[in-house]
XYZ file of C-alpha atoms in Angstrom:
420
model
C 18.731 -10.595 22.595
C 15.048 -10.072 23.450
C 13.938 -8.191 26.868
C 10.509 -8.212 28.028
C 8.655 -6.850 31.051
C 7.856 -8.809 34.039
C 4.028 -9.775 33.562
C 2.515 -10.399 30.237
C -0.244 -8.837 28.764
C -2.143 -10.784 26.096
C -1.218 -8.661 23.194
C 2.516 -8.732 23.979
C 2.325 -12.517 24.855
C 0.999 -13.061 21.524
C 3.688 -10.859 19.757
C 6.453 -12.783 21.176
C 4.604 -15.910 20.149
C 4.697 -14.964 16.713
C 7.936 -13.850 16.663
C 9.040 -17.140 18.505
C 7.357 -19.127 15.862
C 9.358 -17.000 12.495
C 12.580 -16.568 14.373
C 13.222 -19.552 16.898
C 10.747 -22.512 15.509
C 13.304 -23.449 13.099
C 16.446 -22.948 15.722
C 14.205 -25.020 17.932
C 13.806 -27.858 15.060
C 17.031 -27.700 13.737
C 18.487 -28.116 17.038
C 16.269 -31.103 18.539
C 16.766 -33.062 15.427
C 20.470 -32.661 15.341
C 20.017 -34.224 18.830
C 17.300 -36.765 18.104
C 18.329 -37.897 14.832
C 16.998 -36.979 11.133
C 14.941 -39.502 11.069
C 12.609 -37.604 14.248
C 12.312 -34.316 12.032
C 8.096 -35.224 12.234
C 8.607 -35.783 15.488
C 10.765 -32.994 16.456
C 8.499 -30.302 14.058
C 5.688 -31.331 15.870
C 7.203 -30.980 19.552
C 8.564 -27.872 18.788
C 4.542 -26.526 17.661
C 3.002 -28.339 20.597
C 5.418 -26.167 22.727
C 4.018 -23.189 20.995
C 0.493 -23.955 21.371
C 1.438 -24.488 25.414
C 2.877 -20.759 25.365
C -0.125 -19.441 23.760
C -2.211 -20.965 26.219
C -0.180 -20.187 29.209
C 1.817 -16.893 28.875
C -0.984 -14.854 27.941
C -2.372 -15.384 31.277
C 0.873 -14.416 33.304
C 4.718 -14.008 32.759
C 6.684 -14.720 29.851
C 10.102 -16.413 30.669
C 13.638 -14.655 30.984
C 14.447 -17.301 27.993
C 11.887 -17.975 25.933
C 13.279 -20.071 23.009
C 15.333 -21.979 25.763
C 11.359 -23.116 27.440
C 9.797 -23.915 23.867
C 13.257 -26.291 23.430
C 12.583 -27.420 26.859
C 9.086 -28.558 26.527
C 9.631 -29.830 23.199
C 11.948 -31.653 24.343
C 10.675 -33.552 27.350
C 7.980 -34.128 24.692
C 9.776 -36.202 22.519
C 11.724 -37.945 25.148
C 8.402 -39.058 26.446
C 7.165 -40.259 22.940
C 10.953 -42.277 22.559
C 9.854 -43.883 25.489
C 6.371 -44.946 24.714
C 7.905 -46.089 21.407
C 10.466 -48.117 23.327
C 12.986 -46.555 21.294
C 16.925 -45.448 22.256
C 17.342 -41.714 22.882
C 20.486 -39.731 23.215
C 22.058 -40.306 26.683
C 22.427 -36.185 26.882
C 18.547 -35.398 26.835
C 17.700 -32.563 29.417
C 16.258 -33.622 32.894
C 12.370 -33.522 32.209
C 12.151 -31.814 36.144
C 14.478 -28.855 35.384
C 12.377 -25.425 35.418
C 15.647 -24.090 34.102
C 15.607 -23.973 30.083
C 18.687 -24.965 28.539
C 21.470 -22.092 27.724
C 22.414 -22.578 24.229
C 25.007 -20.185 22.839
C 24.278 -18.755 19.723
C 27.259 -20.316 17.833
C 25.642 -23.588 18.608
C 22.444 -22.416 17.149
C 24.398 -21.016 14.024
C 26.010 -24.408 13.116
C 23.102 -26.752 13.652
C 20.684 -24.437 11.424
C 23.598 -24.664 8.713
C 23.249 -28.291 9.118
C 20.211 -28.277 8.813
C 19.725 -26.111 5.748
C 22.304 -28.607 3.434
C 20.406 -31.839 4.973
C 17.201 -29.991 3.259
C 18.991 -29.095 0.299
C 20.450 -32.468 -0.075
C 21.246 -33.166 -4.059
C 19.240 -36.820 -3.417
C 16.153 -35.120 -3.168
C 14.250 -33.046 -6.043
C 15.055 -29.012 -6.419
C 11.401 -28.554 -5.550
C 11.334 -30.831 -2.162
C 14.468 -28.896 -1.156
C 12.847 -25.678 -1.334
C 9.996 -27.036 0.506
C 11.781 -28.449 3.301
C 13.808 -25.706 3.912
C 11.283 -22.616 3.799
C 8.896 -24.511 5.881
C 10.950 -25.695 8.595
C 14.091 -23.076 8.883
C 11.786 -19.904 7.212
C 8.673 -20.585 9.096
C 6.363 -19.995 6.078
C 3.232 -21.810 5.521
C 2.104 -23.781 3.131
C 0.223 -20.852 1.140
C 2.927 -18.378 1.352
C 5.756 -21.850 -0.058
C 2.827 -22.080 -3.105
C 3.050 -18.252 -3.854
C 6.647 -17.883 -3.643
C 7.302 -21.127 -6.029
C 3.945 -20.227 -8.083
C 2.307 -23.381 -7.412
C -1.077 -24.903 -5.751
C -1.539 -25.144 -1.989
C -2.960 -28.838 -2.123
C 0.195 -29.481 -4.829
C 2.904 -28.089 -1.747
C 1.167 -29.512 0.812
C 1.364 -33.446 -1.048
C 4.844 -32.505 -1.967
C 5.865 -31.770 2.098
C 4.843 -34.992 3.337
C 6.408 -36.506 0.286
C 9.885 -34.054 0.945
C 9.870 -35.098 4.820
C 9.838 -39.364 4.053
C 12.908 -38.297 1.970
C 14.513 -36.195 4.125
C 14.794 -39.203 6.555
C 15.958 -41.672 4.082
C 18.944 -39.594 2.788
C 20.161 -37.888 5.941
C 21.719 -40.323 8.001
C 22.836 -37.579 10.294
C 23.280 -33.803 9.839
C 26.897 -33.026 8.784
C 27.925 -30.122 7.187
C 29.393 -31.350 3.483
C 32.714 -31.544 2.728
C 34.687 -30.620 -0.500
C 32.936 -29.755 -3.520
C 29.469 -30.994 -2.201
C 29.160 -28.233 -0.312
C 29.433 -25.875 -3.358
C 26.636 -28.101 -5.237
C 24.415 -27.338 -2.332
C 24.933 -23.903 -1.967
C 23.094 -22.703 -4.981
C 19.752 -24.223 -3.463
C 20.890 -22.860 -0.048
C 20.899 -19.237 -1.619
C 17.684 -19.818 -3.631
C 16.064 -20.983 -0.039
C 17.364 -17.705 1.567
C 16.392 -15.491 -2.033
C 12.171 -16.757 -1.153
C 12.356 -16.416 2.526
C 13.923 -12.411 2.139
C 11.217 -11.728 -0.388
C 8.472 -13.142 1.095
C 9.522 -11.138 3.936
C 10.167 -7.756 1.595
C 6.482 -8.061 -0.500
C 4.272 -10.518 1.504
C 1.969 -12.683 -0.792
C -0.432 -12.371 1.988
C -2.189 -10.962 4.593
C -1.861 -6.868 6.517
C 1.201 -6.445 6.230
C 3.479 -5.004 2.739
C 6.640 -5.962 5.042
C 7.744 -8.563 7.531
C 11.486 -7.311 8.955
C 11.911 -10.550 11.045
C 11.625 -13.050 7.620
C 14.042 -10.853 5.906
C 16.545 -10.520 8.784
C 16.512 -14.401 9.312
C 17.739 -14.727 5.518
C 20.415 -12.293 6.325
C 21.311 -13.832 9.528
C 21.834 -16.978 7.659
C 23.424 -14.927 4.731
C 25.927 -13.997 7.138
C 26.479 -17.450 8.745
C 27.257 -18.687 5.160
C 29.528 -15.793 4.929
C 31.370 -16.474 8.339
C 32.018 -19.979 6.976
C 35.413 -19.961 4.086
C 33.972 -22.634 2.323
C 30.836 -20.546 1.695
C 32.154 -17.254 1.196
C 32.129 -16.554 -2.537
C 30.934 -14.383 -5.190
C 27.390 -15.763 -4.876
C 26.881 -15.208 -0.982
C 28.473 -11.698 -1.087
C 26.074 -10.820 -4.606
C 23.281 -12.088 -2.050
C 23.785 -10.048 0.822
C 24.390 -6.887 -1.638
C 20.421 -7.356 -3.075
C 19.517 -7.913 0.887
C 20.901 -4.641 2.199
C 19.660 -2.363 -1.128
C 16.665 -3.806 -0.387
C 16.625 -3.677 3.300
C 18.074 -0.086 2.895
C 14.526 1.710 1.215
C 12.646 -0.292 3.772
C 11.443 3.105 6.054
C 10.790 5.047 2.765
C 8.528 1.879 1.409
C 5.427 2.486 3.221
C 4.006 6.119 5.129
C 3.260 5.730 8.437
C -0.465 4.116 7.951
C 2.140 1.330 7.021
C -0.126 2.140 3.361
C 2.409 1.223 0.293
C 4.460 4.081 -1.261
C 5.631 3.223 -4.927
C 9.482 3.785 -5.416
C 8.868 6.696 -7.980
C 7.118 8.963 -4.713
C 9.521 7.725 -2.012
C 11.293 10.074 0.209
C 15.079 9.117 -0.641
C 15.914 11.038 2.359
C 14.617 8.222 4.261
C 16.910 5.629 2.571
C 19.747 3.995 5.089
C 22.908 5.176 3.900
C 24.836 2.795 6.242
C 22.734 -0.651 3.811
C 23.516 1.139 0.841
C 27.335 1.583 1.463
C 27.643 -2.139 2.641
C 25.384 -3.041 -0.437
C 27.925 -1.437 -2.290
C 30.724 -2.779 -0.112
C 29.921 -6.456 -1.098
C 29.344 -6.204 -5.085
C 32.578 -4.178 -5.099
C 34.323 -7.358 -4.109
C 32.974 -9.394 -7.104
C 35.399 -9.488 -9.943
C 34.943 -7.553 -13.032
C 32.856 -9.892 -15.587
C 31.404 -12.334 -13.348
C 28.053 -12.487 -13.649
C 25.337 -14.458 -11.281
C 22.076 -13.849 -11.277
C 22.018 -12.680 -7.316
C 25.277 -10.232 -9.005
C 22.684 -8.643 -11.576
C 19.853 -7.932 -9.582
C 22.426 -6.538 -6.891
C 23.469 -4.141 -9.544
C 20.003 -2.990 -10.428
C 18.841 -2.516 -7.179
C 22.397 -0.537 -6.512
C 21.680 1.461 -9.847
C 18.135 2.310 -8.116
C 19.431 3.335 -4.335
C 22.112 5.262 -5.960
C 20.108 7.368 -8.036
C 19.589 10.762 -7.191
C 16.366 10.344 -7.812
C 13.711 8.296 -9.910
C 13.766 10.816 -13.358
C 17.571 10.515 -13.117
C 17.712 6.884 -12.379
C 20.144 5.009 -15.389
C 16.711 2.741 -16.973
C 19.083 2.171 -20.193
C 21.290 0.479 -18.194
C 18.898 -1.388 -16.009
C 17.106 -2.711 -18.978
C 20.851 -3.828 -20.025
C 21.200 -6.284 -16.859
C 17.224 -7.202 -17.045
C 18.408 -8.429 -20.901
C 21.137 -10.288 -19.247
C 19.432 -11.669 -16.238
C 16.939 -13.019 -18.870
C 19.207 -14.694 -20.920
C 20.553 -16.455 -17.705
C 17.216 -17.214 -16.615
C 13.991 -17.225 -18.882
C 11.341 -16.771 -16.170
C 8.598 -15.298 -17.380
C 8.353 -12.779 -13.351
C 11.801 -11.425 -15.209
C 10.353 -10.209 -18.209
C 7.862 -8.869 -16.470
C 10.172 -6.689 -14.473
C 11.965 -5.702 -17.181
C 8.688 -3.770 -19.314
C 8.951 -0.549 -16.844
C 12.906 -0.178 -18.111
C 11.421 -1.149 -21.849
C 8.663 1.807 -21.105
C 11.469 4.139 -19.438
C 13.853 3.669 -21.903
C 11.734 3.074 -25.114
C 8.591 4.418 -23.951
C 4.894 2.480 -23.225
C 4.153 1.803 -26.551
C 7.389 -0.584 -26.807
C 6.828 -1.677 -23.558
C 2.732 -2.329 -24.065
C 3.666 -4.640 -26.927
C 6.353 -6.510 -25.311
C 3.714 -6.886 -22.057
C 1.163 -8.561 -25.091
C 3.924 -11.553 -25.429
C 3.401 -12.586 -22.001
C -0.623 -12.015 -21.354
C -1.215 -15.979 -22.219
C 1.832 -16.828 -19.802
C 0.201 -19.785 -17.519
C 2.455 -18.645 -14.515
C 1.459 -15.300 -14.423
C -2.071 -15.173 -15.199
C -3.007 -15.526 -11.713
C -0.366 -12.911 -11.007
C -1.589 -9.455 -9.812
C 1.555 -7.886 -11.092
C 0.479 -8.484 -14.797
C -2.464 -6.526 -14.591
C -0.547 -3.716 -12.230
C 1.917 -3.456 -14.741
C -0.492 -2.930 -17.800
C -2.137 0.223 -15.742
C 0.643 1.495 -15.495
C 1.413 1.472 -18.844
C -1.650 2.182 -19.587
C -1.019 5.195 -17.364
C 1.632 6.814 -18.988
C -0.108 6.239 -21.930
C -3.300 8.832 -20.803
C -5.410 5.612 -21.320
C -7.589 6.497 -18.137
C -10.083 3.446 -19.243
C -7.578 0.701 -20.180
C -6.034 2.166 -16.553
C -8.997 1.573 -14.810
C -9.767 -1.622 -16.442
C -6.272 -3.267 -15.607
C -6.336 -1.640 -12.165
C -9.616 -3.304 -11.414
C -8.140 -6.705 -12.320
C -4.789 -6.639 -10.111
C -7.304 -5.242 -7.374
C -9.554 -8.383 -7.562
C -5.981 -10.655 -8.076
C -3.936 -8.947 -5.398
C -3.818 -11.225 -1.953
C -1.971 -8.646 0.100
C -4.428 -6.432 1.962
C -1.811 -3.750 1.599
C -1.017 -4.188 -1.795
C -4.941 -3.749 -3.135
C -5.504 -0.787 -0.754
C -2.319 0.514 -2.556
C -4.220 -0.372 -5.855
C -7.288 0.759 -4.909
C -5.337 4.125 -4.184
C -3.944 4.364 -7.563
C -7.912 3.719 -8.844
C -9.248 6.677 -7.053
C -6.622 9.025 -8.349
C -7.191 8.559 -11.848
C -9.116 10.830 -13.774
C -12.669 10.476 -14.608
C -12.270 11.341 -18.299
């Protein structure tokens, strides 16, 4: 529930409009092409962003509505009713009346069911892994096409080919949007929760831009977490393991940054600051996963929940996270894992283990564009007393970063080392 004041001033107008677009666009899609068809999802995306592009004209300039969403579904709407018509094609006898100046009233449960429609039409098993990921972080997740090609460590030009090509299919295999039945729905739920995994990170470390954090990405993953988890047939080990990592993470989130909204690494953060009540649910959910079962959204649960429920960074069980990085590893090769895993190597073994398992991935294609290679060499390099090599490495992540944040954070860390 969102309350705003009577009249609009630009700033807030525009706030609203943003928030609109990460929060509601893909409510707004999701529910116009459950009510249009699958095969209007063009149609219906681009409705939905003409509707935003009226509000950002108009509300600016004087009041924002009591409902918000409810106009940009309204407009959009009318839009695509008009465009039926000019096409000369058969719309759904139940379309709103284009006059109303009332938006529609939509309850949330309505919402809730036709974005988990939604999200297993895009992660239908007909289409490719990689179009399913694509379909569903752009249209549900809001991201753009940049932020999709950082989060799946891939080109722009290559996500934005791959879109189009993800949309055509989309209409061919999604005669309507049902929710699956039986086993299929299990088949789709591991893309589902891989979907949900990008958008909360993307949300938790942005790629791009001013901010370190975006809140509103990483509560819509939960949100849908917790739709998944409302649902029997979706509540299992892997959607509880999920929403364990979301709430450790979400629970250091006022402790991540000072109040510049400048990065603070986890080694200087004021624990006092973590939320007790994410930690305890964090700790709520892995408790109900059965002893031995292993996932990988179960493993990096329990190494976040190792971190929050340290008493502090020096005391912190490494030996034990480097235990689950091994494992996580051997359930997934990705080279971003074994990165992660050379500060345990360093805390447990010390840097010089950890500098010569970091020399086995310098020639890894997928990470040589990758700031955190080069962040995670200075630091090596750090606790090493290798000021130069420090410097050196720091300067590269600096010129790699993207973030504006994250290279003032780095550019922080470049000041502060000594000069000899």
């Amino acid at each position: 529930m969102f309350y705003f004041y009577p009249m609009a001033e630009k700033q807030q107008a525009t706030q609203v409009i943003d928030h609109l677009f990460r929060n509601e666009f893909g409510k707004a899609v999701a529910y116009l092409t459950g009510k249009f068809g699958p095969g209007h999802l063009s149609a219906a995306e681009d409705a939905v962003q003409d509707a935003l592009m009226k509000a950002m004209q108009s509300w600016p300039f004087g009041k924002i509505p009591d409902n918000p969403t409810g106009w940009i579904i309204r407009v959009a709407n009318n839009k695509l009713i008009d465009q039926l018509r000019r096409q000369q094609k058969v719309y759904y006898a139940t379309q709103l009346p284009e006059t109303s100046e009332a938006p529609p009233v939509i309850s949330e449960e309505l919402f809730n069911d036709e974005m988990v429609k939604m999200i297993f039409a895009c992660c239908n098993p007909a289409m490719s892994t990689e179009h399913q990921l694509i379909l569903t972080l752009k249209i549900l997740g809001g991201l753009s096409i940049r932020e999709i090609a950082a989060a799946l460590l891939k080109k722009e030009e290559t996500i934005a080919k791959a879109y189009t090509r993800a949309k055509k299919k989309f209409k061919e295999e999604n005669p309507t949007l049902e929710i699956p039945t039986g086993g299929e729905i299990q088949n789709r739920l591991a893309v589902v929760l891989k979907v949900l995994y990008l958008l909360f990170n993307e949300g938790y470390k942005c790629t791009e831009g001013n901010q370190l954090i975006r809140k509103e990405l990483c509560e819509e993953a939960m949100r849908l977490n917790h739709i998944l988890l409302d649902k029997p047939e979706t509540n299992n080990e892997w959607t509880r393991a999920h929403m364990a990592l979301m709430h450790y993470h979400v629970a250091r989130f006022d402790a991540r940054t000072d109040e510049a909204g400048e990065a603070i690494s986890l080694e200087f953060q004021d624990r006092s600051k973590w939320d007790a009540r994410h930690i305890e649910l964090g700790n709520r959910y892995l408790n109900t996963i059965p002893e031995g079962y292993h996932n990988e959204y179960f493993i990096q649960a329990a190494i976040s929940g190792i971190h929050v429920n340290a008493r502090s960074y020096e005391q912190t069980d490494w030996p034990g996270i480097l235990t689950m990085y091994n494992l996580l590893y051997s359930l997934k090769p990705n080279p971003l894992i074994a990165l992660y895993r050379i500060i345990p190597v360093a805390m447990t073994h010390g840097p010089g283990a950890a500098l010569s398992e970091l020399s086995k991935l310098e020639d890894e294609p997928l990470l040589i564009r990758n700031h955190l290679l080069a962040a995670t060499r200075a630091e090596i390099y750090c606790q090493l007393a290798d000021w130069q090599n420090a410097k050196t490495a720091l300067q590269e992540a600096i010129e790699k970063a993207e973030n504006d944040k994250e290279k003032a954070f780095l550019n922080r860390k470049l000041a502060a080392l000594p000069t000899s």
